[in-house]
Short mmCIF file of C-alpha atoms in Angstrom, two decimals:
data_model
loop_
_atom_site.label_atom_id
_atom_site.label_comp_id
_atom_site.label_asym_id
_atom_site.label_seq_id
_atom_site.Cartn_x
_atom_site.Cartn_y
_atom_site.Cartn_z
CA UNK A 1 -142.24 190.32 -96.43
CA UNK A 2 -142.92 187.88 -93.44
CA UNK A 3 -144.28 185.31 -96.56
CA UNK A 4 -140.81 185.67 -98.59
CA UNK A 5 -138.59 185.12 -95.45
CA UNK A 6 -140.62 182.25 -94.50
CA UNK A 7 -140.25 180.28 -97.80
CA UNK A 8 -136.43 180.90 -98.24
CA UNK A 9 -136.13 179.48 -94.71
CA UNK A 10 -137.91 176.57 -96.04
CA UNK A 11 -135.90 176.12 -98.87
CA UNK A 12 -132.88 176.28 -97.02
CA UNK A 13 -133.72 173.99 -94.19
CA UNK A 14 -135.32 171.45 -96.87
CA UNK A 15 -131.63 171.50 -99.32
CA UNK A 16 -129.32 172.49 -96.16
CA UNK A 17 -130.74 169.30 -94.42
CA UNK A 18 -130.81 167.17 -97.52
CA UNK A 19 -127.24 167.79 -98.20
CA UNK A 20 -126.46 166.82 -94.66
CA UNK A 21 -127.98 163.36 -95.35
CA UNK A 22 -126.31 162.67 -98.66
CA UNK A 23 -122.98 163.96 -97.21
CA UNK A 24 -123.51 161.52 -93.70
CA UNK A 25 -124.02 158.42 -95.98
CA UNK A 26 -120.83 159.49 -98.56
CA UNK A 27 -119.24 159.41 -94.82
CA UNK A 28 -120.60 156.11 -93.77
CA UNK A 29 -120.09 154.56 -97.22
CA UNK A 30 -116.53 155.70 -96.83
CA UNK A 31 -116.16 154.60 -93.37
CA UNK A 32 -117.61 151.19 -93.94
CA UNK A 33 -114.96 150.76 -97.10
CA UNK A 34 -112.07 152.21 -94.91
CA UNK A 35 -113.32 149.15 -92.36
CA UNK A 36 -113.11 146.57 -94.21
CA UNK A 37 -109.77 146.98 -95.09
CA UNK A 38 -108.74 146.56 -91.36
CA UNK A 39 -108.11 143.54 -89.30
CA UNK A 40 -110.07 142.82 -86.60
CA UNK A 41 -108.66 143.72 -83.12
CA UNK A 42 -106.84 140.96 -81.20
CA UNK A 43 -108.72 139.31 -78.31
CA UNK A 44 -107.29 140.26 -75.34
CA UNK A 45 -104.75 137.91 -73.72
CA UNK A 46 -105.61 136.45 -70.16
CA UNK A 47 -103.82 137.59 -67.89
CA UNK A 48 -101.00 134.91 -66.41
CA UNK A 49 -101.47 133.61 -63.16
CA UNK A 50 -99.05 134.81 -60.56
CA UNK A 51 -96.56 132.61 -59.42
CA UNK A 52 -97.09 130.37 -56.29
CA UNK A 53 -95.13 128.47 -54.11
CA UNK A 54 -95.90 125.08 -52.46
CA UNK A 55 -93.77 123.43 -49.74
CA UNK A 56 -93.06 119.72 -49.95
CA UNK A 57 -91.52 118.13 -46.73
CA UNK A 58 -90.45 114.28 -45.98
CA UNK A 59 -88.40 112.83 -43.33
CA UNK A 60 -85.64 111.50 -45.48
CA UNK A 61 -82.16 112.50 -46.51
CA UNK A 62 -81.23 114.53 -49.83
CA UNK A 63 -79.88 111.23 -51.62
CA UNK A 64 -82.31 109.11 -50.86
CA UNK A 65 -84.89 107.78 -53.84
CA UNK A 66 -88.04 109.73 -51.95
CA UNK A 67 -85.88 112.95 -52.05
CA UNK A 68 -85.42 112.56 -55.78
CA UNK A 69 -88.77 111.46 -56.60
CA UNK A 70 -89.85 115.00 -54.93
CA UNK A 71 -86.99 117.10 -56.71
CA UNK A 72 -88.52 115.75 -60.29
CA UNK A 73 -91.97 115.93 -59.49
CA UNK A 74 -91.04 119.93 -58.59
CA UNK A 75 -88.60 120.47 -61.80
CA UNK A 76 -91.87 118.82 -64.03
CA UNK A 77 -94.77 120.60 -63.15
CA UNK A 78 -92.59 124.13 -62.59
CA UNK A 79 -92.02 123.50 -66.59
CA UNK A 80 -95.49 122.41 -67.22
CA UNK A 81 -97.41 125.17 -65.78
CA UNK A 82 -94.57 128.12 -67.15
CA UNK A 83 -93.33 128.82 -63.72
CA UNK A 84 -97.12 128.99 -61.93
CA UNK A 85 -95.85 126.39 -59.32
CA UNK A 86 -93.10 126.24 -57.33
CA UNK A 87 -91.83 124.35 -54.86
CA UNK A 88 -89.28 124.27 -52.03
CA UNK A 89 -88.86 121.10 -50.70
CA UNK A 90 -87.70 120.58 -47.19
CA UNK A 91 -85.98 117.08 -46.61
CA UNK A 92 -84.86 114.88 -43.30
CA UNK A 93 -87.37 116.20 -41.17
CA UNK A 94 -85.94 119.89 -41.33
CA UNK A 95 -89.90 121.66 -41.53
CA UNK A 96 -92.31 118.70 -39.56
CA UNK A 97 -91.35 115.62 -37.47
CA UNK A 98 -92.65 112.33 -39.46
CA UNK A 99 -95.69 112.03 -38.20
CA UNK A 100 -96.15 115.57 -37.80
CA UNK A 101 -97.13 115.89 -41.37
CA UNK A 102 -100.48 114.40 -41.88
CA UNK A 103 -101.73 116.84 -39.62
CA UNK A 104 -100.15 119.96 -41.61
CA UNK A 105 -101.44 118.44 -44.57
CA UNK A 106 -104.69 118.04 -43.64
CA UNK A 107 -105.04 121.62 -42.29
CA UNK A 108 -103.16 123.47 -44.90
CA UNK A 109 -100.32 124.51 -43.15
CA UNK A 110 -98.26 122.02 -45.91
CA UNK A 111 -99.02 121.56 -49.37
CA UNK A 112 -97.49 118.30 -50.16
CA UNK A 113 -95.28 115.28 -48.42
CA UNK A 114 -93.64 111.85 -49.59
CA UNK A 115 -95.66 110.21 -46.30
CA UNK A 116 -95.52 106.71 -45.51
CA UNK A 117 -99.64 106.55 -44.88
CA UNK A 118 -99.41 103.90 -41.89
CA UNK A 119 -98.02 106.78 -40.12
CA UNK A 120 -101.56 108.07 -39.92
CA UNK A 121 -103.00 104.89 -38.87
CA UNK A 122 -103.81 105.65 -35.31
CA UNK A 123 -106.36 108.67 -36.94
CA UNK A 124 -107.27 106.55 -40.16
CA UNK A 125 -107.30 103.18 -39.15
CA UNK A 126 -108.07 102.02 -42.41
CA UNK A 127 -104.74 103.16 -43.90
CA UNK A 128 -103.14 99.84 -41.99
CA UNK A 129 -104.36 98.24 -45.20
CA UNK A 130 -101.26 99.94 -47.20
CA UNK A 131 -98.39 98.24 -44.93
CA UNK A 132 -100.16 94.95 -44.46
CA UNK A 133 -98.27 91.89 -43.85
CA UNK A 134 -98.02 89.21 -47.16
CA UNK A 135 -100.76 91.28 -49.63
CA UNK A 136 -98.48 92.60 -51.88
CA UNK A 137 -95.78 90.56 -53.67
CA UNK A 138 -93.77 93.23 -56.05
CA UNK A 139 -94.15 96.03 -57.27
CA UNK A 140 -95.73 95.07 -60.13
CA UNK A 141 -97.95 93.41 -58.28
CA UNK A 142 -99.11 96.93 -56.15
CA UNK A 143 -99.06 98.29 -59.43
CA UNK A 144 -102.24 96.79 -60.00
CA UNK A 145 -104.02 98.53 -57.71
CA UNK A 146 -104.56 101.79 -59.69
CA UNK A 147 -107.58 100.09 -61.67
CA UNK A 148 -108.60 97.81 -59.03
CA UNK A 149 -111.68 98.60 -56.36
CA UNK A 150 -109.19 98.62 -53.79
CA UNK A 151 -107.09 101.39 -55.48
CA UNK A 152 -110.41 103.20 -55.87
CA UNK A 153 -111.83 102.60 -52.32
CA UNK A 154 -108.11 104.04 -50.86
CA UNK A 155 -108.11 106.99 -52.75
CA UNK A 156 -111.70 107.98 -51.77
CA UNK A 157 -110.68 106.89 -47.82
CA UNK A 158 -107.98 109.35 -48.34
CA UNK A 159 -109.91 112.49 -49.67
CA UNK A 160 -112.41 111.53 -47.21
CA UNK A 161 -109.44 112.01 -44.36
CA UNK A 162 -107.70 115.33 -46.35
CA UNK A 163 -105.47 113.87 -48.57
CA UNK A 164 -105.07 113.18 -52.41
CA UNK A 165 -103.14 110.39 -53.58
CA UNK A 166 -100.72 111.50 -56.36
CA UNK A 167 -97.77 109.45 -56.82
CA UNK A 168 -98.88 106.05 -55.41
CA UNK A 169 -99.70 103.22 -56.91
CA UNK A 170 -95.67 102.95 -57.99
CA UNK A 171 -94.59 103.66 -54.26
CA UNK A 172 -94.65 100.17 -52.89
CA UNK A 173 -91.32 100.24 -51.43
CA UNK A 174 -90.03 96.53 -50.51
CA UNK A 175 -88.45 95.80 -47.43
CA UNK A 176 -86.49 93.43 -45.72
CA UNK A 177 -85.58 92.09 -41.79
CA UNK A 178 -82.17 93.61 -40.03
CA UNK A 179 -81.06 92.55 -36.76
CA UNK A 180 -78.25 92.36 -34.63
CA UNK A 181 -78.16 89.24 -32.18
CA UNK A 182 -79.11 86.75 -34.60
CA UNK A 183 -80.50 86.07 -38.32
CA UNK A 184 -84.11 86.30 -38.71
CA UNK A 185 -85.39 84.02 -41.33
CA UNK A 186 -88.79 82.00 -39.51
CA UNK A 187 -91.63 83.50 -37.37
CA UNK A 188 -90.47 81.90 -34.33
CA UNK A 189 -87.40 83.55 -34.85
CA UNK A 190 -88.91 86.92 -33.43
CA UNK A 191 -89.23 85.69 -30.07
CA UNK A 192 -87.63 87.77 -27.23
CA UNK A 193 -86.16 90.30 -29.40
CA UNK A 194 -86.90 94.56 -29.31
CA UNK A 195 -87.96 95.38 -32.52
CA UNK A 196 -89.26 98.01 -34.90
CA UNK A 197 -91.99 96.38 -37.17
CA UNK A 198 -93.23 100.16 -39.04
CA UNK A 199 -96.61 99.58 -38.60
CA UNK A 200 -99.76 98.86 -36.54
CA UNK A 201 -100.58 95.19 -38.07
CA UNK A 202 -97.04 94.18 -38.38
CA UNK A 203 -96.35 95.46 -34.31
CA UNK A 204 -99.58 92.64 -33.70
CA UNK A 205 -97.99 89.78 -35.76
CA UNK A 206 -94.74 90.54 -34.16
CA UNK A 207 -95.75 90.83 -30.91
CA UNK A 208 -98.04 87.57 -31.17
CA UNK A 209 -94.76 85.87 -31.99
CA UNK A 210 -93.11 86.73 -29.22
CA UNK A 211 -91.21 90.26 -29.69
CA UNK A 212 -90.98 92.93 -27.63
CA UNK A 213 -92.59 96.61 -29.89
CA UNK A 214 -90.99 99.60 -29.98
CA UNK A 215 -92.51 102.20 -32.38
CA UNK A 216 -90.43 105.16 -33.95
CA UNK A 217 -90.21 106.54 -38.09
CA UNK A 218 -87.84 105.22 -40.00
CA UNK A 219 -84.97 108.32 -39.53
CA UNK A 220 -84.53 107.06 -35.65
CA UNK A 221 -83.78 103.47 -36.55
CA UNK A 222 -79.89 104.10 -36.68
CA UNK A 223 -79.67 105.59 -33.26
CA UNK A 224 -82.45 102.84 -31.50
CA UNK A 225 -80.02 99.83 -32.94
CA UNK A 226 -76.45 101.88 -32.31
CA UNK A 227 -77.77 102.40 -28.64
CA UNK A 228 -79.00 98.58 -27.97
CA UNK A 229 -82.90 100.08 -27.80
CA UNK A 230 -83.66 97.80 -30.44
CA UNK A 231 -82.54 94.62 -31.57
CA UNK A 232 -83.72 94.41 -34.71
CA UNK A 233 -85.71 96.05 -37.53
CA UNK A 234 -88.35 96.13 -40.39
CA UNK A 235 -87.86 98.61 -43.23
CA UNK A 236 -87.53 99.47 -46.67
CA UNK A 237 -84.71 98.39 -48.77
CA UNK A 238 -84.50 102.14 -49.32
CA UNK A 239 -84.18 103.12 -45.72
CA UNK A 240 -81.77 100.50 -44.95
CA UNK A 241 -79.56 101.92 -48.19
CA UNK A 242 -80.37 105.44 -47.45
CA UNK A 243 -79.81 105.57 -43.44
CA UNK A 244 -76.42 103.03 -43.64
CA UNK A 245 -77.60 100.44 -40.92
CA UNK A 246 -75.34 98.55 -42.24
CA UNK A 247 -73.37 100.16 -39.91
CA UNK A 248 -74.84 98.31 -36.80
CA UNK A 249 -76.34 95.43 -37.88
CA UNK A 250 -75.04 92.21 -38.16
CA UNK A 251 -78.03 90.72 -39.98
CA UNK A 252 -80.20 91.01 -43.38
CA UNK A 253 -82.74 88.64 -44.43
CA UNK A 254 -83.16 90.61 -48.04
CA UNK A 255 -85.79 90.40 -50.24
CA UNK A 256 -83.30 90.56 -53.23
CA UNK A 257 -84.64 87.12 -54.76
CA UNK A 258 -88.25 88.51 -55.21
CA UNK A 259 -89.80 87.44 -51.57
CA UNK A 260 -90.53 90.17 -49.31
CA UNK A 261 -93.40 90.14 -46.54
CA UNK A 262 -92.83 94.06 -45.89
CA UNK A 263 -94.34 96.22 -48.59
CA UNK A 264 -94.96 99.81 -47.67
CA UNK A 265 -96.97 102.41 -49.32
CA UNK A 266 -95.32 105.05 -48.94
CA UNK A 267 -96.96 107.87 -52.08
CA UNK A 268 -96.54 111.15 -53.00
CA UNK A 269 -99.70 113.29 -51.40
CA UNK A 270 -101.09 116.64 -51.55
CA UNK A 271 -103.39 118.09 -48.91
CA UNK A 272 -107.21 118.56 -50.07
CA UNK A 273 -106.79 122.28 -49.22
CA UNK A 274 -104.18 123.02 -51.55
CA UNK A 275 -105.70 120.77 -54.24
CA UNK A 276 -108.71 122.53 -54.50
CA UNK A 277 -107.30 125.69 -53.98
CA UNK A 278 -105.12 124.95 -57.81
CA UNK A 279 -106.47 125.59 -61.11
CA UNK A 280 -107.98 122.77 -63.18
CA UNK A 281 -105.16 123.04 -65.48
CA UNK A 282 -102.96 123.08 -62.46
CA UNK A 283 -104.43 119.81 -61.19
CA UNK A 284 -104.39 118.15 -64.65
CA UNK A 285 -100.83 118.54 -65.03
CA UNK A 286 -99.93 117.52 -61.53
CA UNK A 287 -102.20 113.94 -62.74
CA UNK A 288 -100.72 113.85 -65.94
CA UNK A 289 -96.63 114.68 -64.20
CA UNK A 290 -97.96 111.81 -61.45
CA UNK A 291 -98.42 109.21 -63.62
CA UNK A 292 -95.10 109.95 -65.40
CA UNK A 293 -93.53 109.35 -61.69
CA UNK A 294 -95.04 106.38 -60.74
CA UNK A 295 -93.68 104.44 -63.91
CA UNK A 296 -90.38 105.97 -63.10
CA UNK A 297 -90.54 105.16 -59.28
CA UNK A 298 -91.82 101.62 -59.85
CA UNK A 299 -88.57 100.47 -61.91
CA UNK A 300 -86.53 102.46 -59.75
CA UNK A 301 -87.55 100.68 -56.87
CA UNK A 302 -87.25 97.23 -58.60
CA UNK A 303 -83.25 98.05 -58.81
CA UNK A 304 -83.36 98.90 -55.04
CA UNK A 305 -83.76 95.23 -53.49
CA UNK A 306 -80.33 94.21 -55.09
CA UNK A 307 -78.30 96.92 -54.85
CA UNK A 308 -79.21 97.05 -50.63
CA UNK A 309 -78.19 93.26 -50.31
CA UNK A 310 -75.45 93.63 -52.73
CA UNK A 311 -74.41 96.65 -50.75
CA UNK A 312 -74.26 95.28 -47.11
CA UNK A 313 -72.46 91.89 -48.08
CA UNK A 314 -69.68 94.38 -49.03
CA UNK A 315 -69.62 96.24 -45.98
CA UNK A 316 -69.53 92.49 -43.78
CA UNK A 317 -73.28 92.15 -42.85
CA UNK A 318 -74.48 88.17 -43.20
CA UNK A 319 -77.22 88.44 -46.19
CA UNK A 320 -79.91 85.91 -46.24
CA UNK A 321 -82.35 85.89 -50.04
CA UNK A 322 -86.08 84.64 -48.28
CA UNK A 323 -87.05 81.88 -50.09
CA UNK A 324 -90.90 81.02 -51.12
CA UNK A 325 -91.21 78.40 -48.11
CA UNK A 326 -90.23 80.67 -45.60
CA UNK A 327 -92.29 83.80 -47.19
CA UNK A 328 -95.88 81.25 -46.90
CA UNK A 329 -94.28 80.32 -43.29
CA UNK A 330 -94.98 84.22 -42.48
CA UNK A 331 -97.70 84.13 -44.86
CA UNK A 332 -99.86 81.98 -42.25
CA UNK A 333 -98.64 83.63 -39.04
CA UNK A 334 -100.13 87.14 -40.70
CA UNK A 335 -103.14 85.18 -41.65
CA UNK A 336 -103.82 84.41 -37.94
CA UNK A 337 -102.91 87.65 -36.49
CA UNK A 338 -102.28 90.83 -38.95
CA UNK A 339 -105.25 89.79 -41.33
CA UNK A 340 -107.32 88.64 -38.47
CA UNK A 341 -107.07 91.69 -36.24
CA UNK A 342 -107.80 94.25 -38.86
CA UNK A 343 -110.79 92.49 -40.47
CA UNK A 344 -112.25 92.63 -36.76
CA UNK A 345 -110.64 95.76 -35.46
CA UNK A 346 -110.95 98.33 -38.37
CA UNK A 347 -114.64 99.73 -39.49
CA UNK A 348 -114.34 98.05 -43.18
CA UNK A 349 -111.40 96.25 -42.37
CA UNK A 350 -112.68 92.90 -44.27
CA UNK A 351 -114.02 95.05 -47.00
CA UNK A 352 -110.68 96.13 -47.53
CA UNK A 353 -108.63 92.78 -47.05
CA UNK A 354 -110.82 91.36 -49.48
CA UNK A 355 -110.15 93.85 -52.26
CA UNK A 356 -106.46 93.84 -51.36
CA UNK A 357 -106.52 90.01 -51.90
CA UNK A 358 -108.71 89.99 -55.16
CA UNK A 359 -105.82 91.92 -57.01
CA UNK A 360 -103.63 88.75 -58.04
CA UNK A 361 -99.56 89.01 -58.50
#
């Protein structure tokens, strides 16, 4: 009895399991043909980056060329990077002083700022080298800095010191000579007079002439003259346009006819902290929007020159076009006093002269 049971248990186990098999792999087989008939799953997409909001602050007012340059530098990379960035951009001083900024850059409390980089000269000495009287020519001329070593050596001082240059090597903002008691065409002309020279090696020059310094940013210039505290002025043909000192000054020695000795760097930066805290694609389209602004900048600034001295003849100031003669009469007071102190002054100072004067006009 035991014997029969045993062997019909066997039988059953043996087809009952064998059926099993066939009936997995009919399953499989239909499985794997029901599969292939599919589409493969999407990949998943990556999740977008939340939005994020950098500040940009300058010292100068809404119409003015800087103020634009930051309101299209905003509008292009908010596009670029589908509404990652944004900006709010504070202008005429209304979030830091002037000088204030490099500072806020540098410790991450602002994220970007149209700053004139002399401003920082009394912490980066080296940055004297960007408002330097007689180096640069035109804008063109500065132009040529981007490939040179001294564009190189400047934008490694400036990492170095917590800044990144981003719209720069377009930013060379001419500049001319306004003053009130009377016109100021020759060195010796300087002599006795209060003035504003916006910047460490132009204050030496000036003072070795004979003039009385008075340092201050460019937004206090129309208050200093209106009140007597200066006499006269160095500044960009932007800042004269932009601030109307026309209004209380009798006197422009222009550098409408292409001769300027005042050419100020005055870029676009972004403070290392908030650089490295972006995404690479973040950074490559602030480069790529960058060098979109500078070729913009540089033939806006061109137009700038002419339209300031064609401006204040209207309004009754006495314009004066520097000629070549008296722009090498300036040319060899800087040599003696501008170019002399900061190759002795300034660690590298000669190092950077040198590379300044290797880029030709």
């Amino acid at each position: 009895m035991s014997s029969g049971v045993d062997t019909s248990r066997r039988k059953f186990l043996k087809y009952g399991v064998a059926a099993i098999i066939a009936a997995a792999v009919v399953g499989v087989g239909g499985y794997a043909a029901w599969q292939a008939t599919q589409k493969p799953p999407a990949p998943p997409t990556p999740a977008k980056p939340k939005p994020r909001t950098l500040k940009i602050s300058h010292q100068f007012a809404v119409g003015d060329i800087r103020h634009i340059l930051c309101e299209k530098f905003a509008q292009k990379v908010e596009e670029e990077t589908d509404g990652t960035l944004k900006f709010e951009i504070y202008p005429a001083k209304s979030l830091y002083k002037p000088k204030e900024q490099y500072d806020a850059l540098v410790e991450g409390a602002l994220d970007l700022s149209v700053y004139p980089l002399d401003y920082a000269s009394g912490k980066v000495p080296q940055f004297s080298i960007t408002l330097m009287p007689c180096t640069i020519t035109s804008v063109d001329h500065g132009m040529k800095w981007k490939d040179a070593e001294i564009g190189k050596k400047l934008q490694e001082i400036c990492e170095k010191n917590g800044i990144k240059l981003l719209v720069w090597y377009g930013a060379w903002f001419a500049g001319g000579i306004g003053s009130i008691p009377h016109p100021i065409i020759w060195p010796e002309d300087v002599k006795g007079l209060k003035m504003r020279a916006a910047g460490k090696m132009f204050e030496h020059m000036l003072h070795e002439l004979g003039a009385a310094i008075t340092s201050m940013p460019s937004s206090e210039l129309y208050h200093a003259l209106q009140t007597k505290v200066l006499d006269a002025c160095l500044t960009s043909s932007t800042s004269f346009y932009s601030y109307r000192l026309y209004e209380v000054l009798n006197y422009y020695n222009s550098p409408r006819k292409g001769y300027a000795i005042w050419f100020m760097l005055e870029p676009l930066v972004i403070g290392m902290p908030t650089w490295n805290s972006l995404t690479p694609e973040q950074q490559d389209v602030i480069l790529k929007v960058s060098d979109e602004l500078n070729v913009w900048l540089a033939e806006e600034l061109k137009k700038y020159d002419k339209k300031t001295a064609d401006f204040f003849e209207e309004k009754g100031v006495e314009v004066h076009d520097m000629t070549k003669d008296e722009w090498d009469a300036w040319a060899e007071a800087a040599k003696d006093t501008a170019w002399k102190a900061f190759s002795e002054t300034v660690e590298g100072g000669k190092e950077l002269l040198d590379l300044a004067l290797k880029v030709k006009p």
